[in-house]
């Protein structure tokens, strides 16, 4: 039995395998079809933190594979966690009912802790500011589909790079590919963690850091946008210092390459002007469709299908 807990656990070949498998599932997703690969199998989605895309995406993926879903979108308030049940015991229980589990939790490391009690595979659906392995994979899949390659691209990552588990996951995966350059754009207090920057540089990647998005828009092949995440700040006052610091506008898009693409895990919280939505380079809604295909690939792999 294997879990999908950390982006760093995947090898280059495993990433390529999942990208290939997801490509095969795109037709099913776009055709809104249902396979019978996972017939009789049950996915449990346990979310201790809010979600729109990730939970519905995992559930849609399981239903399109032909399986079934049991779900709790508010575990902290409505499961026996509220009565004090441990993550280990919850895992023991839920893995009695389900064949695979997707779990989100606000505390980094808690999905791994949960997995120690599970007798079935567990997929990390986001743990605090730690990791979001399935999102990182669907982001790579989006870029591969839209740009035709994952090598030799300049990635401009902007926003709360300190707390965004999504950009952390992207960097971990991208380190397997050749010739990419990284430009990290954030306020000084929300910089990409030093260990990620140092690790990329030690592996030979060019990394630039700046607070000025406008000055680097023209360099991007991929703009990996992230919101400033209120839930990661110690106080509303601290969050307000950074809210609205980067807003993607048509004026900024005009400075970018004609074939640049914008990806973003969303939700949108003031950081993308809706006027950008109709720009053909904006791929943040298309990402949701790629995400279902990638999560079909992840679930199929975890279930040994
Ligand atoms: N991309 C993402 O994780 O979105 P949700 O928080 O809505 O799941």
mmCIF file of C-alpha atoms and ligand atoms in Angstrom:
data_model
loop_
_atom_site.group_PDB
_atom_site.id
_atom_site.type_symbol
_atom_site.label_atom_id
_atom_site.label_comp_id
_atom_site.label_asym_id
_atom_site.label_seq_id
_atom_site.Cartn_x
_atom_site.Cartn_y
_atom_site.Cartn_z
ATOM 1 C CA UNK A 1 0.000 0.000 0.000
ATOM 2 C CA UNK A 2 1.246 3.508 -0.802
ATOM 3 C CA UNK A 3 0.056 6.979 0.114
ATOM 4 C CA UNK A 4 0.437 10.277 -1.764
ATOM 5 C CA UNK A 5 1.531 12.563 1.082
ATOM 6 C CA UNK A 6 4.453 14.677 -0.147
ATOM 7 C CA UNK A 7 5.390 16.058 -3.562
ATOM 8 C CA UNK A 8 9.014 15.090 -2.882
ATOM 9 C CA UNK A 9 8.076 11.381 -2.787
ATOM 10 C CA UNK A 10 7.441 11.239 -6.546
ATOM 11 C CA UNK A 11 10.256 10.387 -8.955
ATOM 12 C CA UNK A 12 10.597 11.904 -12.435
ATOM 13 C CA UNK A 13 9.303 8.682 -13.998
ATOM 14 C CA UNK A 14 6.320 8.592 -11.640
ATOM 15 C CA UNK A 15 5.443 12.211 -12.505
ATOM 16 C CA UNK A 16 5.639 11.391 -16.228
ATOM 17 C CA UNK A 17 3.507 8.294 -15.638
ATOM 18 C CA UNK A 18 0.780 10.322 -13.931
ATOM 19 C CA UNK A 19 0.880 12.997 -16.664
ATOM 20 C CA UNK A 20 0.450 10.270 -19.306
ATOM 21 C CA UNK A 21 -2.377 8.633 -17.412
ATOM 22 C CA UNK A 22 -4.126 11.991 -16.927
ATOM 23 C CA UNK A 23 -3.822 12.685 -20.660
ATOM 24 C CA UNK A 24 -5.660 9.416 -21.278
ATOM 25 C CA UNK A 25 -8.467 10.453 -18.910
ATOM 26 C CA UNK A 26 -9.028 13.909 -20.473
ATOM 27 C CA UNK A 27 -11.450 12.538 -23.081
ATOM 28 C CA UNK A 28 -13.594 11.010 -20.328
ATOM 29 C CA UNK A 29 -13.625 14.283 -18.400
ATOM 30 C CA UNK A 30 -14.397 16.428 -21.446
ATOM 31 C CA UNK A 31 -17.043 14.005 -22.652
ATOM 32 C CA UNK A 32 -18.570 13.855 -19.132
ATOM 33 C CA UNK A 33 -18.408 10.088 -19.357
ATOM 34 C CA UNK A 34 -18.194 7.390 -16.712
ATOM 35 C CA UNK A 35 -15.756 4.493 -16.794
ATOM 36 C CA UNK A 36 -16.133 1.289 -14.820
ATOM 37 C CA UNK A 37 -12.503 1.065 -13.683
ATOM 38 C CA UNK A 38 -13.260 1.700 -10.004
ATOM 39 C CA UNK A 39 -16.560 -0.162 -9.854
ATOM 40 C CA UNK A 40 -17.333 -1.129 -6.256
ATOM 41 C CA UNK A 41 -14.571 1.069 -4.787
ATOM 42 C CA UNK A 42 -15.271 3.877 -2.303
ATOM 43 C CA UNK A 43 -13.422 7.178 -1.895
ATOM 44 C CA UNK A 44 -13.779 9.028 1.440
ATOM 45 C CA UNK A 45 -13.075 12.775 1.330
ATOM 46 C CA UNK A 46 -12.313 14.182 4.786
ATOM 47 C CA UNK A 47 -11.887 17.958 4.796
ATOM 48 C CA UNK A 48 -10.958 19.801 7.987
ATOM 49 C CA UNK A 49 -10.433 23.034 6.009
ATOM 50 C CA UNK A 50 -12.682 24.753 3.419
ATOM 51 C CA UNK A 51 -12.480 23.760 -0.231
ATOM 52 C CA UNK A 52 -14.449 24.134 -3.444
ATOM 53 C CA UNK A 53 -12.168 22.757 -6.154
ATOM 54 C CA UNK A 54 -10.126 20.046 -4.491
ATOM 55 C CA UNK A 55 -12.924 18.159 -2.770
ATOM 56 C CA UNK A 56 -15.356 18.294 -5.689
ATOM 57 C CA UNK A 57 -12.511 17.481 -8.075
ATOM 58 C CA UNK A 58 -11.454 14.341 -6.177
ATOM 59 C CA UNK A 59 -15.109 13.305 -5.882
ATOM 60 C CA UNK A 60 -15.819 13.931 -9.583
ATOM 61 C CA UNK A 61 -12.671 11.979 -10.466
ATOM 62 C CA UNK A 62 -13.850 8.982 -8.423
ATOM 63 C CA UNK A 63 -17.347 9.113 -9.920
ATOM 64 C CA UNK A 64 -15.929 9.327 -13.474
ATOM 65 C CA UNK A 65 -13.766 6.276 -12.694
ATOM 66 C CA UNK A 66 -17.005 4.456 -11.840
ATOM 67 C CA UNK A 67 -16.528 4.408 -8.061
ATOM 68 C CA UNK A 68 -18.478 5.834 -5.126
ATOM 69 C CA UNK A 69 -17.887 8.653 -2.653
ATOM 70 C CA UNK A 70 -18.511 9.242 1.046
ATOM 71 C CA UNK A 71 -17.713 12.750 2.188
ATOM 72 C CA UNK A 72 -17.449 15.153 5.088
ATOM 73 C CA UNK A 73 -16.675 18.764 4.156
ATOM 74 C CA UNK A 74 -16.488 20.031 7.737
ATOM 75 C CA UNK A 75 -14.701 17.352 9.745
ATOM 76 C CA UNK A 76 -13.575 19.710 12.519
ATOM 77 C CA UNK A 77 -17.144 20.692 13.382
ATOM 78 C CA UNK A 78 -19.274 17.649 12.531
ATOM 79 C CA UNK A 79 -17.155 14.518 12.916
ATOM 80 C CA UNK A 80 -16.109 12.867 16.179
ATOM 81 C CA UNK A 81 -12.947 14.987 16.005
ATOM 82 C CA UNK A 82 -15.204 17.527 17.749
ATOM 83 C CA UNK A 83 -15.510 15.047 20.660
ATOM 84 C CA UNK A 84 -11.751 14.602 20.803
ATOM 85 C CA UNK A 85 -11.147 11.609 18.535
ATOM 86 C CA UNK A 86 -7.525 11.471 17.352
ATOM 87 C CA UNK A 87 -6.464 11.556 13.702
ATOM 88 C CA UNK A 88 -5.052 8.039 14.144
ATOM 89 C CA UNK A 89 -8.380 6.630 15.403
ATOM 90 C CA UNK A 90 -10.354 8.474 12.725
ATOM 91 C CA UNK A 91 -8.084 6.908 10.110
ATOM 92 C CA UNK A 92 -8.584 3.446 11.624
ATOM 93 C CA UNK A 93 -12.334 3.907 11.369
ATOM 94 C CA UNK A 94 -12.670 5.519 7.947
ATOM 95 C CA UNK A 95 -10.292 3.046 6.333
ATOM 96 C CA UNK A 96 -12.694 0.323 7.475
ATOM 97 C CA UNK A 97 -15.342 1.915 5.260
ATOM 98 C CA UNK A 98 -13.411 3.274 2.280
ATOM 99 C CA UNK A 99 -10.830 1.940 -0.206
ATOM 100 C CA UNK A 100 -8.991 5.254 -0.611
ATOM 101 C CA UNK A 101 -9.046 8.545 1.312
ATOM 102 C CA UNK A 102 -8.430 12.163 0.275
ATOM 103 C CA UNK A 103 -7.862 14.428 3.259
ATOM 104 C CA UNK A 104 -7.267 18.155 3.873
ATOM 105 C CA UNK A 105 -6.221 19.652 7.196
ATOM 106 C CA UNK A 106 -5.049 23.131 8.276
ATOM 107 C CA UNK A 107 -1.976 21.809 10.106
ATOM 108 C CA UNK A 108 1.121 20.871 8.094
ATOM 109 C CA UNK A 109 2.055 17.233 8.707
ATOM 110 C CA UNK A 110 -1.379 16.164 9.919
ATOM 111 C CA UNK A 111 -2.293 14.197 6.784
ATOM 112 C CA UNK A 112 0.912 12.171 7.236
ATOM 113 C CA UNK A 113 0.000 11.648 10.903
ATOM 114 C CA UNK A 114 -3.475 10.496 9.854
ATOM 115 C CA UNK A 115 -2.011 8.059 7.322
ATOM 116 C CA UNK A 116 -0.265 6.101 10.107
ATOM 117 C CA UNK A 117 -3.690 4.855 11.245
ATOM 118 C CA UNK A 118 -5.051 4.097 7.776
ATOM 119 C CA UNK A 119 -5.172 0.649 6.243
ATOM 120 C CA UNK A 120 -5.954 2.141 2.795
ATOM 121 C CA UNK A 121 -4.070 4.679 0.614
ATOM 122 C CA UNK A 122 -4.314 8.337 1.644
ATOM 123 C CA UNK A 123 -3.957 11.326 -0.714
ATOM 124 C CA UNK A 124 -2.911 14.647 0.791
ATOM 125 C CA UNK A 125 -5.478 17.210 -0.410
ATOM 126 C CA UNK A 126 -3.550 20.064 1.245
ATOM 127 C CA UNK A 127 -2.017 20.302 4.720
ATOM 128 C CA UNK A 128 -1.710 23.854 6.032
ATOM 129 C CA UNK A 129 1.189 25.759 4.500
ATOM 130 C CA UNK A 130 2.957 22.422 3.872
ATOM 131 C CA UNK A 131 2.155 20.664 0.631
ATOM 132 C CA UNK A 132 -0.606 20.233 -1.977
ATOM 133 C CA UNK A 133 0.745 17.355 -4.085
ATOM 134 C CA UNK A 134 -2.299 16.829 -6.321
ATOM 135 C CA UNK A 135 -2.582 20.568 -7.074
ATOM 136 C CA UNK A 136 1.100 20.732 -8.042
ATOM 137 C CA UNK A 137 0.566 17.811 -10.407
ATOM 138 C CA UNK A 138 -2.510 19.304 -12.016
ATOM 139 C CA UNK A 139 -0.601 22.576 -12.464
ATOM 140 C CA UNK A 140 2.177 20.715 -14.280
ATOM 141 C CA UNK A 141 -0.440 18.899 -16.350
ATOM 142 C CA UNK A 142 -2.084 22.233 -17.292
ATOM 143 C CA UNK A 143 1.263 23.679 -18.373
ATOM 144 C CA UNK A 144 2.257 20.534 -20.284
ATOM 145 C CA UNK A 145 -1.061 20.559 -22.153
ATOM 146 C CA UNK A 146 -1.059 24.296 -22.845
ATOM 147 C CA UNK A 147 2.667 24.870 -23.550
ATOM 148 C CA UNK A 148 3.583 21.428 -24.897
ATOM 149 C CA UNK A 149 6.598 21.064 -22.570
ATOM 150 C CA UNK A 150 7.718 21.258 -18.952
ATOM 151 C CA UNK A 151 11.348 22.009 -19.815
ATOM 152 C CA UNK A 152 13.048 25.315 -20.539
ATOM 153 C CA UNK A 153 10.297 27.587 -19.218
ATOM 154 C CA UNK A 154 10.528 30.700 -17.065
ATOM 155 C CA UNK A 155 8.105 30.422 -14.164
ATOM 156 C CA UNK A 156 7.170 33.689 -12.477
ATOM 157 C CA UNK A 157 5.549 32.808 -9.144
ATOM 158 C CA UNK A 158 3.762 35.663 -7.393
ATOM 159 C CA UNK A 159 1.882 36.229 -4.141
ATOM 160 C CA UNK A 160 2.205 34.705 -0.696
ATOM 161 C CA UNK A 161 5.121 32.440 -1.557
ATOM 162 C CA UNK A 162 5.881 31.821 2.117
ATOM 163 C CA UNK A 163 2.533 30.200 2.870
ATOM 164 C CA UNK A 164 1.384 28.881 -0.517
ATOM 165 C CA UNK A 165 1.654 25.106 -0.342
ATOM 166 C CA UNK A 166 0.871 25.134 -4.082
ATOM 167 C CA UNK A 167 4.034 26.928 -5.212
ATOM 168 C CA UNK A 168 6.095 24.783 -2.807
ATOM 169 C CA UNK A 169 4.705 21.693 -4.515
ATOM 170 C CA UNK A 170 5.313 23.152 -8.002
ATOM 171 C CA UNK A 171 8.987 23.854 -7.177
ATOM 172 C CA UNK A 172 9.498 20.313 -5.877
ATOM 173 C CA UNK A 173 8.124 18.784 -9.093
ATOM 174 C CA UNK A 174 9.801 21.267 -11.450
ATOM 175 C CA UNK A 175 13.222 20.442 -10.035
ATOM 176 C CA UNK A 176 12.929 17.152 -11.972
ATOM 177 C CA UNK A 177 12.726 19.008 -15.311
ATOM 178 C CA UNK A 178 15.489 20.670 -17.329
ATOM 179 C CA UNK A 179 16.334 24.283 -18.031
ATOM 180 C CA UNK A 180 13.558 26.039 -16.143
ATOM 181 C CA UNK A 181 14.134 29.465 -14.573
ATOM 182 C CA UNK A 182 12.360 30.731 -11.482
ATOM 183 C CA UNK A 183 11.358 34.304 -10.667
ATOM 184 C CA UNK A 184 9.805 34.677 -7.202
ATOM 185 C CA UNK A 185 7.717 37.819 -6.646
ATOM 186 C CA UNK A 186 6.489 38.614 -3.140
ATOM 187 C CA UNK A 187 6.672 41.156 -0.348
ATOM 188 C CA UNK A 188 9.822 40.673 1.776
ATOM 189 C CA UNK A 189 7.804 39.111 4.644
ATOM 190 C CA UNK A 190 6.134 36.560 2.326
ATOM 191 C CA UNK A 191 9.208 35.329 0.434
ATOM 192 C CA UNK A 192 9.660 31.782 -0.821
ATOM 193 C CA UNK A 193 11.187 29.723 2.039
ATOM 194 C CA UNK A 194 14.992 29.929 1.899
ATOM 195 C CA UNK A 195 15.381 26.141 1.828
ATOM 196 C CA UNK A 196 13.397 25.959 -1.444
ATOM 197 C CA UNK A 197 15.421 28.783 -3.039
ATOM 198 C CA UNK A 198 18.717 27.248 -1.885
ATOM 199 C CA UNK A 199 17.719 23.767 -3.002
ATOM 200 C CA UNK A 200 16.832 24.987 -6.521
ATOM 201 C CA UNK A 201 20.094 26.946 -6.797
ATOM 202 C CA UNK A 202 22.101 23.957 -5.527
ATOM 203 C CA UNK A 203 20.537 21.882 -8.315
ATOM 204 C CA UNK A 204 21.729 24.430 -10.885
ATOM 205 C CA UNK A 205 18.518 26.394 -11.494
ATOM 206 C CA UNK A 206 18.564 30.156 -12.001
ATOM 207 C CA UNK A 207 16.438 31.853 -9.317
ATOM 208 C CA UNK A 208 15.627 35.555 -9.074
ATOM 209 C CA UNK A 209 13.677 37.249 -6.269
ATOM 210 C CA UNK A 210 11.904 40.605 -6.492
ATOM 211 C CA UNK A 211 8.941 42.523 -5.070
ATOM 212 C CA UNK A 212 8.100 44.122 -8.436
ATOM 213 C CA UNK A 213 5.737 42.069 -10.603
ATOM 214 C CA UNK A 214 5.501 44.591 -13.448
ATOM 215 C CA UNK A 215 9.244 44.522 -14.076
ATOM 216 C CA UNK A 216 9.278 40.744 -14.676
ATOM 217 C CA UNK A 217 5.944 40.189 -16.489
ATOM 218 C CA UNK A 218 7.739 40.115 -19.839
ATOM 219 C CA UNK A 219 9.977 37.219 -18.745
ATOM 220 C CA UNK A 220 7.200 34.758 -17.891
ATOM 221 C CA UNK A 221 6.287 31.702 -19.912
ATOM 222 C CA UNK A 222 4.103 30.677 -16.977
ATOM 223 C CA UNK A 223 2.711 33.107 -14.423
ATOM 224 C CA UNK A 224 1.914 31.041 -11.336
ATOM 225 C CA UNK A 225 -0.379 33.347 -9.418
ATOM 226 C CA UNK A 226 -1.490 32.852 -5.791
ATOM 227 C CA UNK A 227 -3.692 34.842 -3.496
ATOM 228 C CA UNK A 228 -2.600 36.365 -0.177
ATOM 229 C CA UNK A 229 -4.080 33.778 2.216
ATOM 230 C CA UNK A 230 -5.896 35.363 5.138
ATOM 231 C CA UNK A 231 -6.145 32.043 6.983
ATOM 232 C CA UNK A 232 -2.339 31.784 7.274
ATOM 233 C CA UNK A 233 -1.862 35.130 9.094
ATOM 234 C CA UNK A 234 -1.646 35.572 12.864
ATOM 235 C CA UNK A 235 -4.146 38.483 12.859
ATOM 236 C CA UNK A 236 -6.512 40.327 10.474
ATOM 237 C CA UNK A 237 -4.318 43.440 10.904
ATOM 238 C CA UNK A 238 -1.247 41.557 9.674
ATOM 239 C CA UNK A 239 -3.206 40.202 6.665
ATOM 240 C CA UNK A 240 -4.499 43.688 5.763
ATOM 241 C CA UNK A 241 -0.908 44.888 5.279
ATOM 242 C CA UNK A 242 -0.622 42.636 2.223
ATOM 243 C CA UNK A 243 -4.197 42.329 0.913
ATOM 244 C CA UNK A 244 -4.295 43.723 -2.632
ATOM 245 C CA UNK A 245 -0.524 44.007 -2.950
ATOM 246 C CA UNK A 246 -0.590 42.215 -6.324
ATOM 247 C CA UNK A 247 -3.635 42.421 -8.598
ATOM 248 C CA UNK A 248 -3.374 40.929 -12.080
ATOM 249 C CA UNK A 249 -4.875 43.462 -14.502
ATOM 250 C CA UNK A 250 -5.179 43.800 -18.289
ATOM 251 C CA UNK A 251 -2.459 46.463 -18.089
ATOM 252 C CA UNK A 252 -0.050 43.934 -16.552
ATOM 253 C CA UNK A 253 -1.110 41.243 -19.041
ATOM 254 C CA UNK A 254 -0.235 43.670 -21.856
ATOM 255 C CA UNK A 255 3.405 43.518 -20.703
ATOM 256 C CA UNK A 256 3.537 39.704 -20.956
ATOM 257 C CA UNK A 257 4.511 37.454 -23.869
ATOM 258 C CA UNK A 258 1.752 36.588 -26.354
ATOM 259 C CA UNK A 259 2.075 32.878 -25.481
ATOM 260 C CA UNK A 260 2.501 33.247 -21.707
ATOM 261 C CA UNK A 261 -0.132 31.440 -19.619
ATOM 262 C CA UNK A 262 -1.578 32.264 -16.194
ATOM 263 C CA UNK A 263 -2.352 29.508 -13.736
ATOM 264 C CA UNK A 264 -3.794 29.985 -10.261
ATOM 265 C CA UNK A 265 -5.166 27.473 -7.740
ATOM 266 C CA UNK A 266 -7.897 29.998 -6.784
ATOM 267 C CA UNK A 267 -10.156 31.007 -5.035
ATOM 268 C CA UNK A 268 -10.042 34.522 -6.441
ATOM 269 C CA UNK A 269 -9.867 37.008 -3.571
ATOM 270 C CA UNK A 270 -9.346 40.379 -5.174
ATOM 271 C CA UNK A 271 -6.050 39.347 -6.789
ATOM 272 C CA UNK A 272 -7.209 38.878 -10.399
ATOM 273 C CA UNK A 273 -9.209 41.561 -12.169
ATOM 274 C CA UNK A 274 -12.223 39.781 -13.767
ATOM 275 C CA UNK A 275 -11.352 41.668 -16.971
ATOM 276 C CA UNK A 276 -8.417 39.232 -17.331
ATOM 277 C CA UNK A 277 -10.758 36.208 -17.513
ATOM 278 C CA UNK A 278 -11.443 36.603 -21.240
ATOM 279 C CA UNK A 279 -7.749 36.818 -22.138
ATOM 280 C CA UNK A 280 -6.965 33.490 -23.887
ATOM 281 C CA UNK A 281 -3.771 33.258 -21.798
ATOM 282 C CA UNK A 282 -5.818 32.977 -18.571
ATOM 283 C CA UNK A 283 -5.963 29.234 -17.815
ATOM 284 C CA UNK A 284 -7.123 29.308 -14.186
ATOM 285 C CA UNK A 285 -10.620 28.062 -14.965
ATOM 286 C CA UNK A 286 -9.405 25.477 -17.495
ATOM 287 C CA UNK A 287 -7.192 24.107 -14.701
ATOM 288 C CA UNK A 288 -10.266 22.634 -12.996
ATOM 289 C CA UNK A 289 -10.882 20.270 -15.922
ATOM 290 C CA UNK A 290 -7.229 19.228 -16.035
ATOM 291 C CA UNK A 291 -7.486 18.685 -12.277
ATOM 292 C CA UNK A 292 -10.209 16.066 -12.563
ATOM 293 C CA UNK A 293 -8.177 14.097 -15.124
ATOM 294 C CA UNK A 294 -5.064 14.286 -12.921
ATOM 295 C CA UNK A 295 -6.998 13.175 -9.834
ATOM 296 C CA UNK A 296 -8.443 10.270 -11.824
ATOM 297 C CA UNK A 297 -4.833 9.287 -12.530
ATOM 298 C CA UNK A 298 -3.857 9.666 -8.847
ATOM 299 C CA UNK A 299 -6.831 7.648 -7.578
ATOM 300 C CA UNK A 300 -6.341 4.945 -10.217
ATOM 301 C CA UNK A 301 -2.691 4.639 -9.186
ATOM 302 C CA UNK A 302 -3.509 4.516 -5.457
ATOM 303 C CA UNK A 303 -6.162 1.845 -6.073
ATOM 304 C CA UNK A 304 -3.832 -0.188 -8.288
ATOM 305 C CA UNK A 305 -6.198 0.099 -11.275
HETATM 306 N N1 LIG B 1 -7.067 24.897 -5.526
HETATM 307 C C1 LIG B 1 -7.608 24.648 -4.332
HETATM 308 O O1 LIG B 1 -6.992 24.003 -3.458
HETATM 309 O O2 LIG B 1 -8.866 25.166 -4.176
HETATM 310 P P1 LIG B 1 -9.869 24.814 -3.010
HETATM 311 O O3 LIG B 1 -9.289 25.419 -1.735
HETATM 312 O O4 LIG B 1 -11.181 25.433 -3.388
HETATM 313 O O5 LIG B 1 -9.929 23.323 -2.872
#
